[in-house]
């Protein structure tokens, strides 16, 4: 498990990477991270409209037993680095 959270007045970045014990566990982790992303989106809709489109463009991904969530305006760049490292 690894996590990074950075918040400033103008930028929010969150990266969570989990290695599950098997595919079933990875599926459960992905479900929870998807729910967390939904919560982040709903919170942004209520408090930070500028972040809504950025969060909507983000998602969780699963690569084998690894599951990760990236919420960042540099989503493609960060996920590309993670994908390369995991493959």
Short mmCIF file of C-alpha atoms in Angstrom, two decimals:
data_model
loop_
_atom_site.label_atom_id
_atom_site.label_comp_id
_atom_site.label_asym_id
_atom_site.label_seq_id
_atom_site.Cartn_x
_atom_site.Cartn_y
_atom_site.Cartn_z
CA UNK A 1 0.00 0.00 0.00
CA UNK A 2 1.23 3.48 -0.87
CA UNK A 3 -0.57 6.81 -0.84
CA UNK A 4 0.21 10.42 -1.66
CA UNK A 5 -2.05 13.35 -0.93
CA UNK A 6 -1.23 16.93 -1.80
CA UNK A 7 -3.56 19.85 -1.42
CA UNK A 8 -3.03 23.51 -2.10
CA UNK A 9 -5.46 26.32 -2.63
CA UNK A 10 -5.48 25.67 -6.38
CA UNK A 11 -4.55 22.01 -6.78
CA UNK A 12 -5.59 18.65 -5.37
CA UNK A 13 -3.64 15.47 -6.09
CA UNK A 14 -4.27 12.02 -4.68
CA UNK A 15 -2.53 8.76 -5.61
CA UNK A 16 -3.35 5.44 -3.92
CA UNK A 17 -1.68 2.17 -4.95
CA UNK A 18 -2.65 -1.15 -3.38
CA UNK A 19 -1.30 -4.64 -4.03
CA UNK A 20 -4.03 -7.14 -3.21
CA UNK A 21 -3.47 -10.80 -2.36
CA UNK A 22 -5.49 -12.05 -5.36
CA UNK A 23 -7.85 -10.96 -8.14
CA UNK A 24 -10.95 -11.17 -5.93
CA UNK A 25 -9.36 -8.94 -3.31
CA UNK A 26 -8.22 -6.54 -6.03
CA UNK A 27 -11.82 -6.32 -7.24
CA UNK A 28 -12.99 -5.43 -3.74
CA UNK A 29 -10.27 -2.79 -3.42
CA UNK A 30 -11.25 -1.31 -6.79
CA UNK A 31 -14.90 -1.13 -5.69
CA UNK A 32 -13.87 0.83 -2.58
CA UNK A 33 -11.58 3.17 -4.51
CA UNK A 34 -14.35 3.78 -7.07
CA UNK A 35 -16.67 4.70 -4.18
CA UNK A 36 -14.02 7.03 -2.77
CA UNK A 37 -13.66 8.71 -6.16
CA UNK A 38 -17.43 9.19 -6.26
CA UNK A 39 -17.30 10.82 -2.83
CA UNK A 40 -14.51 13.14 -3.99
CA UNK A 41 -16.61 14.12 -7.00
CA UNK A 42 -19.71 14.81 -4.91
CA UNK A 43 -17.66 16.88 -2.47
CA UNK A 44 -16.17 18.91 -5.32
CA UNK A 45 -19.64 19.55 -6.73
CA UNK A 46 -20.62 21.04 -3.38
CA UNK A 47 -17.48 22.97 -2.51
CA UNK A 48 -15.01 23.25 -5.39
CA UNK A 49 -16.64 23.48 -8.80
CA UNK A 50 -13.28 24.11 -10.48
CA UNK A 51 -12.13 20.59 -9.61
CA UNK A 52 -15.23 18.78 -10.93
CA UNK A 53 -14.05 18.32 -14.53
CA UNK A 54 -10.61 17.21 -13.38
CA UNK A 55 -12.08 14.56 -11.05
CA UNK A 56 -14.53 13.40 -13.73
CA UNK A 57 -11.56 12.70 -16.03
CA UNK A 58 -9.90 10.45 -13.41
CA UNK A 59 -10.52 6.80 -12.58
CA UNK A 60 -9.26 3.74 -10.80
CA UNK A 61 -7.29 1.12 -12.70
CA UNK A 62 -6.42 -2.50 -12.07
CA UNK A 63 -3.27 -4.21 -13.34
CA UNK A 64 -3.16 -7.79 -12.09
CA UNK A 65 -3.38 -7.68 -8.31
CA UNK A 66 -2.47 -3.99 -8.23
CA UNK A 67 -5.23 -1.39 -8.01
CA UNK A 68 -4.63 2.32 -8.08
CA UNK A 69 -6.49 5.58 -7.99
CA UNK A 70 -5.08 8.80 -9.39
CA UNK A 71 -6.87 12.11 -8.94
CA UNK A 72 -4.76 14.76 -10.61
CA UNK A 73 -4.77 17.29 -13.39
CA UNK A 74 -1.81 15.21 -14.68
CA UNK A 75 -3.84 11.98 -14.65
CA UNK A 76 -2.51 10.61 -17.96
CA UNK A 77 1.10 11.36 -17.07
CA UNK A 78 0.88 9.80 -13.59
CA UNK A 79 -1.03 6.71 -14.72
CA UNK A 80 1.45 6.24 -17.56
CA UNK A 81 4.32 6.12 -15.08
CA UNK A 82 2.46 3.65 -12.85
CA UNK A 83 1.43 1.44 -15.78
CA UNK A 84 5.02 1.31 -17.02
CA UNK A 85 6.29 0.38 -13.57
CA UNK A 86 3.70 -2.38 -13.14
CA UNK A 87 4.16 -3.96 -16.57
#
